[in-house]
Tab-separated table of C-alpha atoms in Angstrom:
chain	number	residue	atom	x	y	z
A	1	UNK	CA	-144.372	-15.105	53.038
A	2	UNK	CA	-143.449	-12.558	50.329
A	3	UNK	CA	-140.396	-13.302	48.210
A	4	UNK	CA	-138.536	-11.064	45.746
A	5	UNK	CA	-137.339	-12.545	42.469
A	6	UNK	CA	-134.509	-10.352	41.243
A	7	UNK	CA	-133.378	-10.898	37.527
A	8	UNK	CA	-130.892	-9.151	35.317
A	9	UNK	CA	-130.419	-9.404	31.537
A	10	UNK	CA	-126.857	-9.212	29.991
A	11	UNK	CA	-126.915	-8.600	26.202
A	12	UNK	CA	-124.544	-6.605	23.987
A	13	UNK	CA	-125.502	-4.955	20.748
A	14	UNK	CA	-123.398	-6.105	17.710
A	15	UNK	CA	-122.823	-2.791	15.830
A	16	UNK	CA	-122.902	-3.012	12.103
A	17	UNK	CA	-120.575	-0.983	9.954
A	18	UNK	CA	-121.559	1.405	7.186
A	19	UNK	CA	-122.231	-0.855	4.217
A	20	UNK	CA	-122.749	0.425	0.788
A	21	UNK	CA	-124.758	-0.955	-2.126
A	22	UNK	CA	-121.568	-1.384	-4.060
A	23	UNK	CA	-120.057	-3.503	-1.280
A	24	UNK	CA	-122.592	-6.271	-1.996
A	25	UNK	CA	-120.637	-9.244	-3.405
A	26	UNK	CA	-117.215	-7.885	-2.547
A	27	UNK	CA	-117.313	-7.446	1.245
A	28	UNK	CA	-118.625	-10.182	3.477
A	29	UNK	CA	-117.641	-8.691	6.795
A	30	UNK	CA	-120.426	-6.580	8.352
A	31	UNK	CA	-119.254	-5.371	11.683
A	32	UNK	CA	-117.772	-2.244	13.283
A	33	UNK	CA	-115.079	-3.898	15.420
A	34	UNK	CA	-113.879	-0.578	16.979
A	35	UNK	CA	-117.345	0.401	18.123
A	36	UNK	CA	-118.065	-3.119	19.506
A	37	UNK	CA	-114.929	-3.141	21.549
A	38	UNK	CA	-115.407	0.459	22.757
A	39	UNK	CA	-119.006	-0.131	23.766
A	40	UNK	CA	-118.553	-3.297	25.547
A	41	UNK	CA	-115.484	-2.248	27.392
A	42	UNK	CA	-117.265	0.906	28.555
A	43	UNK	CA	-120.198	-0.945	29.771
A	44	UNK	CA	-118.118	-3.577	31.552
A	45	UNK	CA	-116.039	-0.815	33.284
A	46	UNK	CA	-119.086	1.478	34.241
A	47	UNK	CA	-121.827	-1.085	34.891
A	48	UNK	CA	-121.125	-4.768	34.771
A	49	UNK	CA	-118.125	-5.065	36.882
A	50	UNK	CA	-119.195	-2.617	39.589
A	51	UNK	CA	-122.764	-4.194	39.669
A	52	UNK	CA	-121.507	-7.822	39.836
A	53	UNK	CA	-118.997	-6.834	42.536
A	54	UNK	CA	-121.856	-5.337	44.619
A	55	UNK	CA	-123.990	-8.397	44.125
A	56	UNK	CA	-121.045	-10.665	45.185
A	57	UNK	CA	-120.735	-8.479	48.322
A	58	UNK	CA	-124.384	-8.951	49.034
A	59	UNK	CA	-124.036	-12.727	48.828
A	60	UNK	CA	-121.033	-12.730	51.053
A	61	UNK	CA	-122.842	-10.579	53.744
A	62	UNK	CA	-126.202	-12.446	53.515
A	63	UNK	CA	-125.333	-15.938	52.447
A	64	UNK	CA	-128.043	-18.184	51.025
A	65	UNK	CA	-130.676	-15.615	52.060
A	66	UNK	CA	-129.900	-13.440	49.039
A	67	UNK	CA	-130.463	-14.866	45.499
A	68	UNK	CA	-130.439	-13.499	42.021
A	69	UNK	CA	-130.902	-14.704	38.446
A	70	UNK	CA	-129.176	-13.785	35.103
A	71	UNK	CA	-129.646	-14.556	31.564
A	72	UNK	CA	-126.898	-13.851	28.858
A	73	UNK	CA	-127.415	-13.835	25.141
A	74	UNK	CA	-124.980	-15.900	23.182
A	75	UNK	CA	-123.909	-12.965	21.032
A	76	UNK	CA	-123.403	-10.904	24.329
A	77	UNK	CA	-121.178	-13.777	25.639
A	78	UNK	CA	-119.040	-13.742	22.411
A	79	UNK	CA	-118.442	-10.018	22.818
A	80	UNK	CA	-117.492	-10.477	26.436
A	81	UNK	CA	-115.112	-13.378	25.565
A	82	UNK	CA	-113.291	-11.062	23.116
A	83	UNK	CA	-113.239	-7.647	24.842
A	84	UNK	CA	-114.296	-8.163	28.647
A	85	UNK	CA	-113.510	-11.718	29.768
A	86	UNK	CA	-113.347	-10.371	33.384
A	87	UNK	CA	-117.171	-10.152	33.408
A	88	UNK	CA	-117.520	-13.831	32.561
A	89	UNK	CA	-114.904	-14.746	35.250
A	90	UNK	CA	-116.873	-12.760	37.755
A	91	UNK	CA	-120.171	-14.421	36.814
A	92	UNK	CA	-118.486	-17.816	37.315
A	93	UNK	CA	-117.303	-16.734	40.739
A	94	UNK	CA	-120.929	-15.795	41.565
A	95	UNK	CA	-122.050	-19.109	40.315
A	96	UNK	CA	-119.876	-20.973	42.767
A	97	UNK	CA	-121.775	-19.369	45.592
A	98	UNK	CA	-124.859	-21.419	44.812
A	99	UNK	CA	-126.979	-18.247	45.109
A	100	UNK	CA	-127.198	-17.537	41.399
A	101	UNK	CA	-129.423	-19.043	38.616
A	102	UNK	CA	-128.814	-18.707	34.953
A	103	UNK	CA	-131.819	-18.657	32.584
A	104	UNK	CA	-132.236	-19.750	28.988
A	105	UNK	CA	-132.920	-17.204	26.174
A	106	UNK	CA	-132.266	-17.151	22.371
A	107	UNK	CA	-128.599	-17.179	21.686
A	108	UNK	CA	-129.071	-14.348	19.045
A	109	UNK	CA	-131.317	-12.237	21.090
A	110	UNK	CA	-133.564	-12.361	18.055
A	111	UNK	CA	-137.174	-12.550	17.193
A	112	UNK	CA	-137.340	-16.088	15.771
A	113	UNK	CA	-140.157	-17.057	18.164
A	114	UNK	CA	-142.533	-14.840	16.138
A	115	UNK	CA	-141.953	-16.672	12.893
A	116	UNK	CA	-140.112	-20.007	12.783
A	117	UNK	CA	-140.422	-22.525	15.582
A	118	UNK	CA	-137.486	-24.629	14.443
A	119	UNK	CA	-135.220	-21.638	14.418
A	120	UNK	CA	-136.376	-20.595	17.840
A	121	UNK	CA	-135.844	-24.006	19.353
A	122	UNK	CA	-132.304	-24.172	17.804
A	123	UNK	CA	-131.554	-20.675	19.026
A	124	UNK	CA	-132.469	-21.480	22.574
A	125	UNK	CA	-130.662	-24.832	22.740
A	126	UNK	CA	-127.590	-23.292	21.376
A	127	UNK	CA	-127.686	-20.803	24.375
A	128	UNK	CA	-128.508	-23.512	26.855
A	129	UNK	CA	-125.300	-25.421	25.848
A	130	UNK	CA	-123.422	-22.261	26.420
A	131	UNK	CA	-124.812	-21.985	29.922
A	132	UNK	CA	-123.815	-25.575	30.592
A	133	UNK	CA	-120.366	-24.837	29.275
A	134	UNK	CA	-119.698	-21.749	31.418
A	135	UNK	CA	-121.672	-22.428	34.560
A	136	UNK	CA	-122.513	-26.090	34.736
A	137	UNK	CA	-126.291	-25.227	34.877
A	138	UNK	CA	-128.892	-26.567	32.624
A	139	UNK	CA	-131.574	-23.815	32.538
A	140	UNK	CA	-135.104	-24.766	33.534
A	141	UNK	CA	-136.644	-21.414	33.073
A	142	UNK	CA	-136.811	-19.405	29.773
A	143	UNK	CA	-136.894	-15.741	29.122
A	144	UNK	CA	-137.437	-14.768	25.478
A	145	UNK	CA	-135.736	-11.735	23.991
A	146	UNK	CA	-137.202	-8.538	25.477
A	147	UNK	CA	-139.706	-10.816	27.539
A	148	UNK	CA	-141.637	-11.452	24.297
A	149	UNK	CA	-144.437	-13.908	25.034
A	150	UNK	CA	-147.669	-15.129	23.719
A	151	UNK	CA	-149.756	-18.366	24.203
A	152	UNK	CA	-148.089	-19.993	21.162
A	153	UNK	CA	-144.650	-19.176	22.355
A	154	UNK	CA	-145.441	-20.477	25.737
A	155	UNK	CA	-146.494	-23.762	24.205
A	156	UNK	CA	-143.214	-23.851	22.372
A	157	UNK	CA	-141.244	-23.241	25.538
A	158	UNK	CA	-143.229	-26.146	27.153
A	159	UNK	CA	-142.483	-28.464	24.368
A	160	UNK	CA	-138.709	-27.674	24.818
A	161	UNK	CA	-139.060	-28.944	28.358
A	162	UNK	CA	-138.931	-25.776	30.383
A	163	UNK	CA	-140.722	-25.484	33.632
A	164	UNK	CA	-141.373	-21.737	33.653
A	165	UNK	CA	-140.953	-18.597	31.587
A	166	UNK	CA	-140.610	-14.857	32.413
A	167	UNK	CA	-142.733	-12.224	30.852
A	168	UNK	CA	-144.194	-8.825	31.289
A	169	UNK	CA	-146.947	-8.100	33.713
A	170	UNK	CA	-148.748	-5.808	31.168
A	171	UNK	CA	-151.974	-4.039	32.212
A	172	UNK	CA	-153.688	-4.783	28.947
A	173	UNK	CA	-153.154	-8.608	29.614
A	174	UNK	CA	-153.671	-8.697	33.476
A	175	UNK	CA	-156.717	-6.445	33.515
A	176	UNK	CA	-157.733	-6.544	37.251
A	177	UNK	CA	-155.299	-9.363	38.117
A	178	UNK	CA	-152.094	-8.752	39.966
A	179	UNK	CA	-148.629	-9.642	38.705
A	180	UNK	CA	-147.774	-10.940	42.262
A	181	UNK	CA	-148.913	-14.513	41.636
A	182	UNK	CA	-147.679	-17.421	39.617
A	183	UNK	CA	-149.768	-17.996	36.457
A	184	UNK	CA	-149.651	-20.766	33.761
A	185	UNK	CA	-149.608	-20.777	30.048
A	186	UNK	CA	-153.246	-21.203	28.775
A	187	UNK	CA	-151.953	-23.703	26.107
A	188	UNK	CA	-149.507	-25.537	28.207
A	189	UNK	CA	-150.715	-25.600	31.829
A	190	UNK	CA	-147.466	-27.254	33.036
A	191	UNK	CA	-145.554	-24.038	32.090
A	192	UNK	CA	-145.601	-21.543	34.904
A	193	UNK	CA	-145.349	-17.789	34.146
A	194	UNK	CA	-143.613	-15.192	36.290
A	195	UNK	CA	-144.737	-11.657	35.589
A	196	UNK	CA	-142.607	-8.619	35.899
A	197	UNK	CA	-143.847	-5.901	38.165
A	198	UNK	CA	-143.680	-2.982	35.666
A	199	UNK	CA	-143.706	-0.171	38.262
A	200	UNK	CA	-141.192	-1.602	40.830
A	201	UNK	CA	-138.820	-2.640	38.043
A	202	UNK	CA	-139.022	0.668	36.174
A	203	UNK	CA	-138.629	2.659	39.347
A	204	UNK	CA	-135.148	1.318	39.574
A	205	UNK	CA	-134.151	0.925	35.890
A	206	UNK	CA	-135.679	4.061	34.415
A	207	UNK	CA	-136.664	6.577	37.146
A	208	UNK	CA	-134.158	6.284	39.910
A	209	UNK	CA	-131.986	9.224	39.009
A	210	UNK	CA	-134.847	11.477	37.664
A	211	UNK	CA	-135.152	14.469	40.027
A	212	UNK	CA	-138.469	15.389	38.292
A	213	UNK	CA	-140.061	12.020	39.354
A	214	UNK	CA	-142.515	12.269	42.187
A	215	UNK	CA	-140.870	9.296	43.936
A	216	UNK	CA	-137.276	10.913	43.857
A	217	UNK	CA	-135.323	10.272	45.886
A	218	UNK	CA	-135.917	6.558	46.199
A	219	UNK	CA	-134.614	4.848	49.422
A	220	UNK	CA	-134.352	1.156	49.993
A	221	UNK	CA	-136.455	1.050	53.114
A	222	UNK	CA	-139.292	2.956	51.462
A	223	UNK	CA	-139.112	0.657	48.465
A	224	UNK	CA	-139.250	-2.504	50.615
A	225	UNK	CA	-142.191	-0.986	52.643
A	226	UNK	CA	-144.176	-0.697	49.450
A	227	UNK	CA	-143.614	-4.409	48.874
A	228	UNK	CA	-144.417	-5.217	52.482
A	229	UNK	CA	-147.675	-3.358	52.231
A	230	UNK	CA	-149.129	-5.479	49.346
A	231	UNK	CA	-151.992	-7.764	50.320
A	232	UNK	CA	-150.739	-10.770	52.282
A	233	UNK	CA	-151.865	-13.184	49.507
A	234	UNK	CA	-149.699	-11.389	46.892
A	235	UNK	CA	-146.405	-13.153	47.633
A	236	UNK	CA	-144.355	-13.138	44.374
A	237	UNK	CA	-142.550	-9.850	43.577
A	238	UNK	CA	-140.708	-10.116	40.202
A	239	UNK	CA	-138.113	-7.275	39.645
A	240	UNK	CA	-136.685	-7.644	36.153
A	241	UNK	CA	-134.282	-5.270	34.410
A	242	UNK	CA	-131.080	-5.172	32.270
A	243	UNK	CA	-127.815	-5.218	34.265
A	244	UNK	CA	-126.737	-2.131	32.390
A	245	UNK	CA	-129.384	-0.154	34.299
A	246	UNK	CA	-127.037	-0.199	37.058
A	247	UNK	CA	-124.345	2.125	36.001
A	248	UNK	CA	-125.473	3.183	32.489
A	249	UNK	CA	-129.176	3.995	32.574
A	250	UNK	CA	-128.724	5.117	36.141
A	251	UNK	CA	-125.183	6.385	36.639
A	252	UNK	CA	-123.101	5.160	39.417
A	253	UNK	CA	-122.992	8.752	40.761
A	254	UNK	CA	-126.704	8.387	41.636
A	255	UNK	CA	-125.845	5.904	44.333
A	256	UNK	CA	-127.733	3.113	42.529
A	257	UNK	CA	-125.480	0.440	43.806
A	258	UNK	CA	-125.819	1.666	47.368
A	259	UNK	CA	-129.530	1.378	47.013
A	260	UNK	CA	-129.339	-2.183	45.577
A	261	UNK	CA	-126.881	-3.274	48.378
A	262	UNK	CA	-129.306	-2.031	51.064
A	263	UNK	CA	-132.259	-4.056	49.747
A	264	UNK	CA	-131.575	-7.441	51.512
A	265	UNK	CA	-131.173	-5.925	54.940
A	266	UNK	CA	-134.458	-3.932	54.561
A	267	UNK	CA	-136.262	-7.050	53.191
A	268	UNK	CA	-135.082	-9.264	55.944
A	269	UNK	CA	-136.370	-6.788	58.577
A	270	UNK	CA	-139.777	-7.078	56.966
A	271	UNK	CA	-139.780	-10.855	56.781
A	272	UNK	CA	-139.250	-10.823	52.934
A	273	UNK	CA	-137.106	-13.422	51.282
A	274	UNK	CA	-135.265	-13.787	47.920
A	275	UNK	CA	-135.940	-16.697	45.445
A	276	UNK	CA	-134.697	-17.760	41.959
A	277	UNK	CA	-137.282	-18.277	39.196
A	278	UNK	CA	-136.811	-22.070	39.350
A	279	UNK	CA	-137.378	-22.099	43.100
A	280	UNK	CA	-140.624	-20.297	42.673
A	281	UNK	CA	-141.793	-22.435	39.845
A	282	UNK	CA	-141.114	-25.681	41.896
A	283	UNK	CA	-142.611	-24.411	45.156
A	284	UNK	CA	-145.561	-22.236	44.220
A	285	UNK	CA	-148.782	-23.357	42.564
A	286	UNK	CA	-150.371	-21.447	39.751
A	287	UNK	CA	-153.432	-19.480	40.461
A	288	UNK	CA	-154.846	-19.978	36.975
A	289	UNK	CA	-154.333	-19.541	33.219
A	290	UNK	CA	-152.997	-16.329	31.667
A	291	UNK	CA	-154.387	-15.876	28.174
A	292	UNK	CA	-152.081	-13.883	25.926
A	293	UNK	CA	-153.431	-14.337	22.325
A	294	UNK	CA	-151.481	-11.297	21.045
A	295	UNK	CA	-147.807	-10.936	21.487
A	296	UNK	CA	-146.398	-8.788	24.391
A	297	UNK	CA	-142.971	-7.512	25.440
A	298	UNK	CA	-141.459	-5.165	27.995
A	299	UNK	CA	-140.713	-2.340	25.478
A	300	UNK	CA	-142.675	1.040	25.214
A	301	UNK	CA	-146.161	1.899	26.416
A	302	UNK	CA	-147.885	-0.659	24.234
A	303	UNK	CA	-145.840	-3.534	25.550
A	304	UNK	CA	-146.085	-5.229	22.250
A	305	UNK	CA	-143.720	-5.929	19.335
A	306	UNK	CA	-144.506	-2.806	17.339
A	307	UNK	CA	-141.136	-1.265	18.034
A	308	UNK	CA	-139.526	-3.981	15.987
A	309	UNK	CA	-142.287	-4.826	13.395
A	310	UNK	CA	-144.510	-1.699	13.459
A	311	UNK	CA	-143.760	-0.329	10.049
A	312	UNK	CA	-143.389	-1.582	6.433
A	313	UNK	CA	-139.539	-1.328	6.562
A	314	UNK	CA	-139.132	-3.385	9.527
A	315	UNK	CA	-141.576	-6.104	8.300
A	316	UNK	CA	-139.871	-6.224	4.933
A	317	UNK	CA	-136.399	-6.680	6.543
A	318	UNK	CA	-137.775	-9.283	8.981
A	319	UNK	CA	-139.568	-11.313	6.418
A	320	UNK	CA	-136.606	-11.276	4.088
A	321	UNK	CA	-134.225	-12.395	6.778
A	322	UNK	CA	-136.396	-15.388	7.907
A	323	UNK	CA	-137.239	-16.455	4.255
A	324	UNK	CA	-133.783	-18.187	4.307
A	325	UNK	CA	-134.021	-19.761	7.682
A	326	UNK	CA	-134.517	-23.256	6.336
A	327	UNK	CA	-131.575	-22.993	4.005
A	328	UNK	CA	-129.349	-21.824	6.735
A	329	UNK	CA	-130.283	-24.807	8.888
A	330	UNK	CA	-129.347	-27.215	5.995
A	331	UNK	CA	-126.078	-25.359	5.282
A	332	UNK	CA	-124.825	-25.394	8.857
A	333	UNK	CA	-121.777	-23.383	7.835
A	334	UNK	CA	-119.807	-21.846	10.797
A	335	UNK	CA	-119.400	-18.433	9.341
A	336	UNK	CA	-122.898	-18.215	7.852
A	337	UNK	CA	-124.213	-19.334	11.304
A	338	UNK	CA	-122.373	-16.578	13.129
A	339	UNK	CA	-123.616	-13.887	10.712
A	340	UNK	CA	-127.118	-15.409	11.140
A	341	UNK	CA	-126.937	-14.930	14.874
A	342	UNK	CA	-125.669	-11.367	14.683
A	343	UNK	CA	-128.262	-10.175	11.862
A	344	UNK	CA	-131.094	-11.834	13.883
A	345	UNK	CA	-130.432	-9.552	16.956
A	346	UNK	CA	-133.560	-7.418	17.759
A	347	UNK	CA	-131.765	-4.176	17.863
A	348	UNK	CA	-131.229	-4.268	14.139
A	349	UNK	CA	-134.982	-3.940	13.648
A	350	UNK	CA	-135.417	-1.431	16.649
A	351	UNK	CA	-133.069	1.009	14.785
A	352	UNK	CA	-135.723	1.136	11.995
A	353	UNK	CA	-138.535	2.164	14.314
A	354	UNK	CA	-140.557	5.293	13.527
A	355	UNK	CA	-142.447	5.137	16.876
A	356	UNK	CA	-142.021	7.800	19.423
A	357	UNK	CA	-140.698	6.397	22.711
A	358	UNK	CA	-140.463	7.482	26.364
A	359	UNK	CA	-137.103	5.833	26.512
A	360	UNK	CA	-134.263	7.362	24.340
A	361	UNK	CA	-133.177	5.337	21.456
A	362	UNK	CA	-129.537	5.661	20.296
A	363	UNK	CA	-129.303	4.690	16.598
A	364	UNK	CA	-125.625	4.803	16.564
A	365	UNK	CA	-124.361	5.446	13.084
A	366	UNK	CA	-127.749	5.718	11.607
A	367	UNK	CA	-129.318	9.229	11.075
A	368	UNK	CA	-132.852	7.918	10.519
A	369	UNK	CA	-134.983	4.871	10.494
A	370	UNK	CA	-134.552	4.799	6.735
A	371	UNK	CA	-130.802	4.893	6.926
A	372	UNK	CA	-130.900	1.968	9.376
A	373	UNK	CA	-133.092	0.000	6.890
A	374	UNK	CA	-130.964	0.822	3.890
A	375	UNK	CA	-127.806	-0.241	5.603
A	376	UNK	CA	-129.271	-3.382	6.985
A	377	UNK	CA	-130.815	-4.488	3.603
A	378	UNK	CA	-127.493	-3.941	1.825
A	379	UNK	CA	-125.928	-6.348	4.302
A	380	UNK	CA	-128.853	-8.621	4.051
A	381	UNK	CA	-128.554	-8.721	0.296
A	382	UNK	CA	-124.977	-9.911	0.411
A	383	UNK	CA	-125.677	-12.341	3.181
A	384	UNK	CA	-128.654	-13.945	1.295
A	385	UNK	CA	-126.507	-14.214	-1.867
A	386	UNK	CA	-123.838	-16.136	0.236
A	387	UNK	CA	-126.545	-18.468	1.655
A	388	UNK	CA	-128.074	-19.076	-1.719
A	389	UNK	CA	-124.690	-19.815	-3.328
A	390	UNK	CA	-124.394	-22.825	-1.157
A	391	UNK	CA	-127.367	-24.437	-3.042
A	392	UNK	CA	-128.310	-24.290	-6.590
A	393	UNK	CA	-131.062	-21.695	-7.333
A	394	UNK	CA	-132.944	-24.613	-8.956
A	395	UNK	CA	-133.472	-26.134	-5.594
A	396	UNK	CA	-136.650	-24.342	-4.463
A	397	UNK	CA	-137.899	-24.030	-0.872
A	398	UNK	CA	-140.300	-26.965	-1.182
A	399	UNK	CA	-137.374	-29.238	-2.181
A	400	UNK	CA	-135.430	-27.756	0.734
A	401	UNK	CA	-138.414	-28.431	3.073
A	402	UNK	CA	-138.515	-32.074	1.947
A	403	UNK	CA	-134.792	-32.353	2.553
A	404	UNK	CA	-135.251	-30.928	5.970
A	405	UNK	CA	-138.030	-33.386	6.667
A	406	UNK	CA	-135.783	-36.272	5.495
A	407	UNK	CA	-132.848	-35.119	7.664
A	408	UNK	CA	-135.259	-34.677	10.662
A	409	UNK	CA	-136.726	-38.181	10.164
A	410	UNK	CA	-133.289	-39.732	9.859
A	411	UNK	CA	-132.221	-37.850	13.093
A	412	UNK	CA	-135.326	-39.330	14.887
A	413	UNK	CA	-134.570	-42.801	13.564
A	414	UNK	CA	-130.971	-42.623	14.636
A	415	UNK	CA	-132.047	-41.283	18.146
A	416	UNK	CA	-134.410	-44.160	18.532
A	417	UNK	CA	-131.687	-46.589	17.535
A	418	UNK	CA	-129.226	-45.013	19.866
A	419	UNK	CA	-131.862	-45.450	22.637
A	420	UNK	CA	-132.343	-49.015	21.619
A	421	UNK	CA	-128.556	-49.666	21.725
A	422	UNK	CA	-128.312	-48.089	25.162
A	423	UNK	CA	-131.244	-50.366	26.389
A	424	UNK	CA	-129.558	-53.337	25.020
A	425	UNK	CA	-126.131	-52.338	26.501
A	426	UNK	CA	-127.913	-51.904	29.827
A	427	UNK	CA	-129.372	-55.428	29.614
A	428	UNK	CA	-125.922	-56.862	28.567
A	429	UNK	CA	-124.333	-55.103	31.541
A	430	UNK	CA	-126.978	-56.495	33.965
A	431	UNK	CA	-126.471	-60.030	32.555
A	432	UNK	CA	-122.718	-59.807	32.837
A	433	UNK	CA	-123.062	-58.664	36.362
A	434	UNK	CA	-125.328	-61.609	37.272
A	435	UNK	CA	-122.879	-63.930	35.475
A	436	UNK	CA	-120.064	-62.514	37.675
A	437	UNK	CA	-122.131	-63.030	40.821
A	438	UNK	CA	-122.824	-66.717	39.752
A	439	UNK	CA	-119.087	-67.255	39.191
A	440	UNK	CA	-118.334	-65.954	42.681
A	441	UNK	CA	-120.978	-68.153	44.226
A	442	UNK	CA	-119.714	-71.186	42.338
A	443	UNK	CA	-116.229	-70.566	43.329
A	444	UNK	CA	-117.344	-70.302	46.976
A	445	UNK	CA	-119.313	-73.494	46.682
A	446	UNK	CA	-116.370	-75.393	45.152
A	447	UNK	CA	-114.056	-74.533	48.125
A	448	UNK	CA	-116.034	-76.511	50.833
A	449	UNK	CA	-116.593	-79.463	48.549
A	450	UNK	CA	-112.906	-79.609	47.715
A	451	UNK	CA	-112.166	-79.470	51.457
A	452	UNK	CA	-114.569	-82.346	52.198
A	453	UNK	CA	-113.101	-84.411	49.357
A	454	UNK	CA	-109.678	-83.811	50.738
A	455	UNK	CA	-110.535	-84.931	54.225
A	456	UNK	CA	-111.101	-88.751	53.384
A	457	UNK	CA	-107.860	-88.829	51.504
A	458	UNK	CA	-105.967	-87.448	54.426
A	459	UNK	CA	-107.727	-90.073	56.757
A	460	UNK	CA	-106.737	-92.922	54.339
A	461	UNK	CA	-103.121	-91.680	54.221
A	462	UNK	CA	-102.971	-91.705	58.102
A	463	UNK	CA	-104.299	-95.283	58.205
A	464	UNK	CA	-101.800	-96.455	55.643
A	465	UNK	CA	-99.004	-94.843	57.644
A	466	UNK	CA	-100.205	-96.465	60.960
A	467	UNK	CA	-100.170	-99.921	59.274
A	468	UNK	CA	-96.738	-99.591	58.174
A	469	UNK	CA	-95.608	-98.663	61.580
């Protein structure tokens, strides 16, 4: 039986302000608060709230039949907390239906998976804690920023304990294979991979309102018919997109929400179900390894990471940022950590791209890729100075690495001791419980013995009384 896995990403760009070279050392605040509030409020009103209300109506109408998955970046959540808390409240209402799954992703929506395994792990675990805090769910499936994936990243995800991971069903990776199966990571066979159907996803998120597109207008029944007509053995249909596609990329006036709302009824008529990523990973077996030696993503025609790291400016900014990753972990300063999250966000590097793209790129305050690079590097220069001021310049990276190793070993040792303490406490609890049981048995045994001992005394007393009479 065919099943549709419908997933939406929620992330919000943190807009940087115009930051001059002469601001370095004097101004440690890097953000355009007005633009951040304006943009998230606009998206919430014109996309997030209408879309989430529609999905809620779909769940009310179809019950457990309809299911959907979301992932939220941590920096996106922070913006929603400040400027659009109603979105988070609506997501919590959806969570209470039991028809929604929340996935893990890097808190910063950054690119740490490409360069620093420890930073990547910490970034993901930070977001996982946020999902537990808001929704009471511990994510079992990971989606990396922009669906970035490779064999190495898959191995990292498996080491973190995830059961599955989402990525792109890119043609140059799949070759003759279909994205409508469950695959597994070639370096970690226990990690299952769900591959995005590029055409079906982009028909909604990119082409729905394009009157020049040969598939225009797109109707729900025709869309589901295409899915139903796939070969019988192709059972997994993964439709992944940003939630902002519903209302921003495709305006509400295009009737995009009416289209989405009609999908469950059309699917049910064809015997097609809806499933969450975890349900698929738990129920479906992998058909084999998917080898991805080179990194892929869901962006641009190449489906790689060249839109973030394709030119010398981007690589210089990226390498300089992550050159201080170890120092930041040691510092563990709240203000530094927040800036670190915001400066890692992938859009900072996307603004520097010189690649032509089929999808329009809004560079915001930047007039050119070089303008974006210059502004970011000015901010990064100040940020790095603040990080290095926390430690003497005489402490080189090797010493810091040794300190990190010591801290990590101490953490492991403490964890082992805590586990031993828990084991001993469990043993003590068992012994105490057994002691209590023995006490109860002893008390019960004493009562009949005392009763028997009392009976001869009573008989003797009666005989004595009789003699007196």
